[in-house]
Short mmCIF file of C-alpha atoms and ligand atoms in Angstrom, two decimals:
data_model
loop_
_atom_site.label_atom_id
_atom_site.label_comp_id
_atom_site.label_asym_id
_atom_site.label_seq_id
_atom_site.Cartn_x
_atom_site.Cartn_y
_atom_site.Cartn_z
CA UNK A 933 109.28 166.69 140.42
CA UNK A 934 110.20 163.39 140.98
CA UNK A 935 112.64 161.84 138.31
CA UNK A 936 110.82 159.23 137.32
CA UNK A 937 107.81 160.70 136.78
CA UNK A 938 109.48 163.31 134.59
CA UNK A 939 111.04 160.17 132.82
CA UNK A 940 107.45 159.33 132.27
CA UNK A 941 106.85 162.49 130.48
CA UNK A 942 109.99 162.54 128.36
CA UNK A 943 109.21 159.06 127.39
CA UNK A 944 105.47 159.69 126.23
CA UNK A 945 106.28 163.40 124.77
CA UNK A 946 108.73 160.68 122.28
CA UNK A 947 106.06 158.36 121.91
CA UNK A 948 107.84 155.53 123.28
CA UNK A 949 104.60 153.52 124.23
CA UNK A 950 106.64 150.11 125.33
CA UNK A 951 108.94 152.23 127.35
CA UNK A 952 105.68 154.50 129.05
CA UNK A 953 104.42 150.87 129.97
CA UNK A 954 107.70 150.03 131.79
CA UNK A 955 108.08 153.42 133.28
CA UNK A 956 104.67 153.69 134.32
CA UNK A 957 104.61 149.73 136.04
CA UNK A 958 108.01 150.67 137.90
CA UNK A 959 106.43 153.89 139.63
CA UNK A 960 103.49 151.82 140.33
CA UNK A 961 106.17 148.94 141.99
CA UNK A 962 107.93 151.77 143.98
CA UNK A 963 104.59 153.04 145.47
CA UNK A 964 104.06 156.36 143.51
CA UNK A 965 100.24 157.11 143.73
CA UNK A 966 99.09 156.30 140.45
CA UNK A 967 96.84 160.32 140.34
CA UNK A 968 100.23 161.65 140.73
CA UNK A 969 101.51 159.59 137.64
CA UNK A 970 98.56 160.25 136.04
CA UNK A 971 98.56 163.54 136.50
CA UNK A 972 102.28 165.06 136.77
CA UNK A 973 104.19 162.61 134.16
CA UNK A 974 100.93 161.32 132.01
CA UNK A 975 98.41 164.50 131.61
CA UNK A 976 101.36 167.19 132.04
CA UNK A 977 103.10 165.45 129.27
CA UNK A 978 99.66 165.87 126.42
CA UNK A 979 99.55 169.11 127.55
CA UNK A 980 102.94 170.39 125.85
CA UNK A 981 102.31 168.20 123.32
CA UNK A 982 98.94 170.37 123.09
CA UNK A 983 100.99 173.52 123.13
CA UNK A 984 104.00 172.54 120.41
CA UNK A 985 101.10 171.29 118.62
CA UNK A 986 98.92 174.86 118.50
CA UNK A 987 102.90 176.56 118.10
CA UNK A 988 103.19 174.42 114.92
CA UNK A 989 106.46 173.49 116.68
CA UNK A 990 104.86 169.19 115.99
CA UNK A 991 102.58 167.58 113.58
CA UNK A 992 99.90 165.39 113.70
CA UNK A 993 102.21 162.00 113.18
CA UNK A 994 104.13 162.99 116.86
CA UNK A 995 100.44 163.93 118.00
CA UNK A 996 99.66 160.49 117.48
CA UNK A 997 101.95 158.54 118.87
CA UNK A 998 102.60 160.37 121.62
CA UNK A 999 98.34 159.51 122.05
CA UNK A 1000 99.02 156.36 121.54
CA UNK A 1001 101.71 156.29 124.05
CA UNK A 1002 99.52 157.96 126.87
CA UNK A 1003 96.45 155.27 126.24
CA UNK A 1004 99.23 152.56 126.44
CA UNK A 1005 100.04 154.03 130.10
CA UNK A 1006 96.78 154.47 130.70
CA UNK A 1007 95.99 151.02 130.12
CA UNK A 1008 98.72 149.77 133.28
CA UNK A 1009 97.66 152.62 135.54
CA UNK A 1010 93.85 151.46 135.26
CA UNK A 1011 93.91 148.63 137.34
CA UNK A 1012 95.52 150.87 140.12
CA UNK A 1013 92.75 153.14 140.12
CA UNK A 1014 90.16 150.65 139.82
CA UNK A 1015 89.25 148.98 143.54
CA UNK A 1016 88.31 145.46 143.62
CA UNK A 1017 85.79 143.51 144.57
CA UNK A 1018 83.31 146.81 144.83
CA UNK A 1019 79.63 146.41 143.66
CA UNK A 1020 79.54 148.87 140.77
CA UNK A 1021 77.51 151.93 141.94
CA UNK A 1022 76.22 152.47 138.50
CA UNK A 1023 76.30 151.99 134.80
CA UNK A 1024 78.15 154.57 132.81
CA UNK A 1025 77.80 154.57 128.76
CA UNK A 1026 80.53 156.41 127.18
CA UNK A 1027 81.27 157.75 123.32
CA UNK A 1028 83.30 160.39 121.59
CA UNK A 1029 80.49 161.69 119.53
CA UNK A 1030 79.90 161.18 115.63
CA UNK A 1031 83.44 162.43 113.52
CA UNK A 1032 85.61 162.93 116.98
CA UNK A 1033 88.31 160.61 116.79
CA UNK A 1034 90.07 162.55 120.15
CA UNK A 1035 89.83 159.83 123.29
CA UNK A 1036 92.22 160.20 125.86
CA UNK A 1037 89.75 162.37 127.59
CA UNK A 1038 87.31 159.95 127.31
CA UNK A 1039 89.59 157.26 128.48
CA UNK A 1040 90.40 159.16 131.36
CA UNK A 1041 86.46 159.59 132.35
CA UNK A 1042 86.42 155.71 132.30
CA UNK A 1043 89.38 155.40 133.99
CA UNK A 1044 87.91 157.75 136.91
CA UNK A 1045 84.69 155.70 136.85
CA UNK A 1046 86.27 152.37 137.02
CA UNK A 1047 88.12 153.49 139.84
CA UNK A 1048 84.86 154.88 142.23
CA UNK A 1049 83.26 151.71 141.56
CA UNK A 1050 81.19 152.49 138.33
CA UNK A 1051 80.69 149.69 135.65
CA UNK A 1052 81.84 151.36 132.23
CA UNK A 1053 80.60 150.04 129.15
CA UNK A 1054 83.19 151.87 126.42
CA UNK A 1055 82.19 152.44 122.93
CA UNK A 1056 84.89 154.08 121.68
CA UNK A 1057 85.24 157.18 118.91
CA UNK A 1058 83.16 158.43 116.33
CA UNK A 1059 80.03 157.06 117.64
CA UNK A 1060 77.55 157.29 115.70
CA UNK A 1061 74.32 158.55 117.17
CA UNK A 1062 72.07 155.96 116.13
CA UNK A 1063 74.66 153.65 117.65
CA UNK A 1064 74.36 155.20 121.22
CA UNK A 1065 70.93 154.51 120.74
CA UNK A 1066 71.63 150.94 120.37
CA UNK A 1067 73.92 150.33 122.93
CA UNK A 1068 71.43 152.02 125.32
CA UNK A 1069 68.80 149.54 124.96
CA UNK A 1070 71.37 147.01 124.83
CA UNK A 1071 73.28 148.15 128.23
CA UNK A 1072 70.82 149.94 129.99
CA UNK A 1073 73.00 152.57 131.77
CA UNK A 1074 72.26 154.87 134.19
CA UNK A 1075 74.57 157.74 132.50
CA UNK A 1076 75.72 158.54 129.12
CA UNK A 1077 78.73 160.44 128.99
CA UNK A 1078 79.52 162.02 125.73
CA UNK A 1079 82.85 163.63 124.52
CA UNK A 1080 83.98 166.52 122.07
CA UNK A 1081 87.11 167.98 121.70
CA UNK A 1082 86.37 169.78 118.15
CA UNK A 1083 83.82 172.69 117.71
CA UNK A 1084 83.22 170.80 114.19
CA UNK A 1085 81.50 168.02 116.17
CA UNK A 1086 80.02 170.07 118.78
CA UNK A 1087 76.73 169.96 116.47
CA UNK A 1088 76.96 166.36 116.59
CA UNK A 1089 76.82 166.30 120.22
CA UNK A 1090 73.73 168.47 120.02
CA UNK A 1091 72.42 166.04 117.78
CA UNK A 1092 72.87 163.13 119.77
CA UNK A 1093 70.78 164.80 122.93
CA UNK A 1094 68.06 165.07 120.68
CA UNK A 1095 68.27 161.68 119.22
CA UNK A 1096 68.02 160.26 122.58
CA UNK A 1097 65.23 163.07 123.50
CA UNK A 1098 63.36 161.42 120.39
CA UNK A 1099 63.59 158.04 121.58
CA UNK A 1100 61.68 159.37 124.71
CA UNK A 1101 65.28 158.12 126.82
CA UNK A 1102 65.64 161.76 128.61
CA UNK A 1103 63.68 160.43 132.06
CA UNK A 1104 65.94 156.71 132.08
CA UNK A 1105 69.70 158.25 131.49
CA UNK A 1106 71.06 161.10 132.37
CA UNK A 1107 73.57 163.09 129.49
CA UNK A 1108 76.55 164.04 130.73
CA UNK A 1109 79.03 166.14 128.77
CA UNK A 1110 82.50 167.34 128.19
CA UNK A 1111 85.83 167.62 126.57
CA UNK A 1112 87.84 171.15 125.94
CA UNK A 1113 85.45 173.18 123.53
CA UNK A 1114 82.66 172.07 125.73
CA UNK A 1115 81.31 174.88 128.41
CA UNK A 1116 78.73 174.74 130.87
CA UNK A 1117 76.94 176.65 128.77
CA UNK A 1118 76.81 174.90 125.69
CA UNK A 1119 75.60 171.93 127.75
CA UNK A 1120 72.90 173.80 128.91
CA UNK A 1121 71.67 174.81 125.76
CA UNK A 1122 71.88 171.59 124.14
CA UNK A 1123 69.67 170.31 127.05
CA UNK A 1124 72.24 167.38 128.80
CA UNK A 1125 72.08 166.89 132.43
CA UNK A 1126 75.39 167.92 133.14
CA UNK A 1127 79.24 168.75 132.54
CA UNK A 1128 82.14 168.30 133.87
CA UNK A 1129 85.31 170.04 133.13
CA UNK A 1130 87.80 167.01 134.05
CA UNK A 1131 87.33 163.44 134.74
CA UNK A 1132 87.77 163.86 138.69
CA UNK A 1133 84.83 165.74 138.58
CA UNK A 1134 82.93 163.85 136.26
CA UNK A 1135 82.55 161.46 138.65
CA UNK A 1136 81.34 163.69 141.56
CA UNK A 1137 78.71 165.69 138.85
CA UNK A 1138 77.39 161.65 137.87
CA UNK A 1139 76.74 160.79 141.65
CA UNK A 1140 74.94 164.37 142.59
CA UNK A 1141 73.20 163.88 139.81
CA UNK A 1142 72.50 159.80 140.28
CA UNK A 1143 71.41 160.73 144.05
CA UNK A 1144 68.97 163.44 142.70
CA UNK A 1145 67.26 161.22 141.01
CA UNK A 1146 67.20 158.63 143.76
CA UNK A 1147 69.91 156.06 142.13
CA UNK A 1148 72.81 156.95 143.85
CA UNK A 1149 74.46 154.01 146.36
CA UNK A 1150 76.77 156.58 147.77
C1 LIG B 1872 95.89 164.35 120.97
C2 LIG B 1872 95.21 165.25 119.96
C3 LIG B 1872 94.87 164.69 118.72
C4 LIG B 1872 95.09 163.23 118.38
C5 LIG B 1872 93.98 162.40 119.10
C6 LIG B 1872 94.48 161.01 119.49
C7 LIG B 1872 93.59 160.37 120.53
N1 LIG B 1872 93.71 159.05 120.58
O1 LIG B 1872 92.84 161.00 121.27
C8 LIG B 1872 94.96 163.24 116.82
C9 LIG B 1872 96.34 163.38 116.22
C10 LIG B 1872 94.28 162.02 116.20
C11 LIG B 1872 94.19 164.53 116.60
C12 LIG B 1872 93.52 164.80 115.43
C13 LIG B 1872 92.91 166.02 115.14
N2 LIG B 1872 92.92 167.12 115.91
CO1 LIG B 1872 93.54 167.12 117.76
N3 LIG B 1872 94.35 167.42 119.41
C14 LIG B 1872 94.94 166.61 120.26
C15 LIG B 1872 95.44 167.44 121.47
C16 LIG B 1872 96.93 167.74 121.25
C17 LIG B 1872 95.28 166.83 122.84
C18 LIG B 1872 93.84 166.38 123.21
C19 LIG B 1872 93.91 165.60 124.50
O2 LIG B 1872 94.03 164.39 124.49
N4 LIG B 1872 93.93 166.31 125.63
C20 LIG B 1872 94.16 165.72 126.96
C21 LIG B 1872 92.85 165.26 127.58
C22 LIG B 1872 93.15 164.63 128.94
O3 LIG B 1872 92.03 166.39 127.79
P1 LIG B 1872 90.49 166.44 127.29
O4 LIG B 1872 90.33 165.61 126.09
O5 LIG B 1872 90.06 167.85 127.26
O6 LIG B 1872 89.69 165.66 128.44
C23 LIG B 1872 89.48 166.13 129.75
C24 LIG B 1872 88.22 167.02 129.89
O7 LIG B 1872 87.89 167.74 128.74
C25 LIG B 1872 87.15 166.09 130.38
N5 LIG B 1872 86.36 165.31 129.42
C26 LIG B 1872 86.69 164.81 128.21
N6 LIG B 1872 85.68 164.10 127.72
C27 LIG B 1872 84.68 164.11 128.60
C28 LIG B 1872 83.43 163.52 128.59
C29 LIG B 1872 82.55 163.73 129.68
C30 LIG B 1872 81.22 163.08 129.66
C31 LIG B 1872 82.96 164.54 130.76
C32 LIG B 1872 82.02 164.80 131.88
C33 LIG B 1872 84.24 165.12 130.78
C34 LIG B 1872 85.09 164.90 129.70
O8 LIG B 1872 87.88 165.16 131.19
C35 LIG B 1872 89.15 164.89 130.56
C36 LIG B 1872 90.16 164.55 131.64
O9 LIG B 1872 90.28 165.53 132.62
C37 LIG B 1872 94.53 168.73 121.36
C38 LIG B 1872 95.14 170.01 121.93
C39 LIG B 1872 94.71 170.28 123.36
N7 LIG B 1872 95.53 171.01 124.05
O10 LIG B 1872 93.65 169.86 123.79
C40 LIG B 1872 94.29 168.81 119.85
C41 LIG B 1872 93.03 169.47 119.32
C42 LIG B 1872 91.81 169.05 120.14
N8 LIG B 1872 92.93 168.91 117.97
C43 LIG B 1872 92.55 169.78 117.09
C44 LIG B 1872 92.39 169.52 115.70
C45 LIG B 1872 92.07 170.71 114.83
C46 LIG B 1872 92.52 168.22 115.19
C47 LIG B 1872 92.34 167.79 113.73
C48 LIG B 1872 91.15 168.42 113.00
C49 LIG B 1872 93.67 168.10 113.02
C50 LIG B 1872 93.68 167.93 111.52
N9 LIG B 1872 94.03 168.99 110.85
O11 LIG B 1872 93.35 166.90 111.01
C51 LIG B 1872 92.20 166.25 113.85
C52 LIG B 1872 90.73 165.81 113.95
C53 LIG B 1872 90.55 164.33 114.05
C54 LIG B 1872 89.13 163.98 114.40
N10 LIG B 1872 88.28 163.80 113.40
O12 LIG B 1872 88.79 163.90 115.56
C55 LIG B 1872 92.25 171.15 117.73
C56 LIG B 1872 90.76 171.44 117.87
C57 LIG B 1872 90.42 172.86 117.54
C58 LIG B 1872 88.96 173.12 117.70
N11 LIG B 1872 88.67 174.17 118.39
O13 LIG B 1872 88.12 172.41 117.25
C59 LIG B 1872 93.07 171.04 119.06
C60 LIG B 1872 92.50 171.88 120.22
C61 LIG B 1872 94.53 171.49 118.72
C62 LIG B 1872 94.64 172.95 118.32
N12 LIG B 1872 94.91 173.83 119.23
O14 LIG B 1872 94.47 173.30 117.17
N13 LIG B 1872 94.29 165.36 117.66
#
């Protein structure tokens, strides 16, 4: 791998958000594709902090600032990804549901959607349900993506799909799901449109399913 990209990693594994920033700019200067920073310094890097993590090798303090580090690099890679001048192709509403305070995942599914073109509207973690409501009628997307990364607030993802099947919403967005405890599956059975396993293909599930329903500008 290349050095600096492997710099990247050793730099967010420490949580050294000011130096990931640096790191992550100079790859961009030298012409590094920012997926390939994204994925082989930025997203390799969480995922041994994932495993050390499970091992009881780290705690939850390095957890966080290595997470804090990673949405700092995220934050200089985004404009990379995100092409300019293009009329958004849709309105994406995104929330890690009610009690989930995990969002680099999400952050990465805006990231993805910026960059194809999408307007994101971003509200953040622990969302309350009631709140998504809000911010529908507010923003008027054409897909709510919600994310989970704990089977505790699985239910609450469940429980969103239903507030917004209450509200009579179902036929103007479509639910989209994910994170890692999320299967196809479950997102079947909780009635949302559909899932994605990563953010790559978040985007490509949102336009099948934004051109099935006639929206899509693709
Ligand atoms: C970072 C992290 C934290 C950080 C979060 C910081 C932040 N700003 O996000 C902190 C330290 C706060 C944290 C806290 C906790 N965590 Co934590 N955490 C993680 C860790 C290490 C990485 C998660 C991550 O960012 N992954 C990287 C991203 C890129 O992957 P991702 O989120 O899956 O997202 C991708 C896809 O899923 C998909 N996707 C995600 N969202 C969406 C949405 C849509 C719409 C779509 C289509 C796709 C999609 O696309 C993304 C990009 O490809 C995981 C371990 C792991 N290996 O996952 C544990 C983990 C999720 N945490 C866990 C636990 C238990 C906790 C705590 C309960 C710990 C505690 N004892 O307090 C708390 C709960 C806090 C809360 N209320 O939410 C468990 C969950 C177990 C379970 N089955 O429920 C895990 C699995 C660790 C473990 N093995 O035990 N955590």
């Amino acid at each position: 791998m290349d050095k600096r990209l492997i710099e990247i990693r050793t730099a967010l594994m420490k949580g050294a958000a000011p130096a990931v920033r640096e790191l992550v700019s100079a790859c961009l200067d030298k012409g590094i594709p920012p997926d390939r920073i994204l994925e082989e310094g930025m997203v390799s890097a969480m995922a041994i902090i994932g495993e050390r993590f499970k091992r009881d090798e780290i705690y939850m303090p390095e957890v966080m600032i290595a997470a804090r580090a990673m949405n700092a690099g995220l934050e200089v890679l985004e404009p990379a990804l995100v092409q300019s001048g293009a009329k958004p192709r849709g309105k994406v509403l995104l929330a890690s549901v009610r009690a989930d305070l995990h969002d680099i995942g999400k952050n990465m599914v805006a990231m993805m959607f910026r960059g194809a073109g999408y307007s994101v509207v971003d509200l953040g973690v622990d969302v309350h349900e009631d709140l998504i409501l809000e911010a529908i009628a507010e923003h008027e997307p054409d897909v709510v993506g919600l994310s989970s990364l704990l089977t505790t607030t699985l239910p609450n993802m469940k429980k969103t799909v239903e507030t917004l099947e209450k509200a009579d919403l179902r036929g103007r967005v479509i639910i989209m799901v994910g994170g890692a405890p999320v299967t196809p599956e479950f997102a079947e059975g909780i009635g949302a449109d559909g899932y994605a396993p990563d953010s790559a293909s978040a985007v490509e599930r949102a336009a099948e399913l934004l051109a099935a329903r006639g929206q899509g500008l693709a």
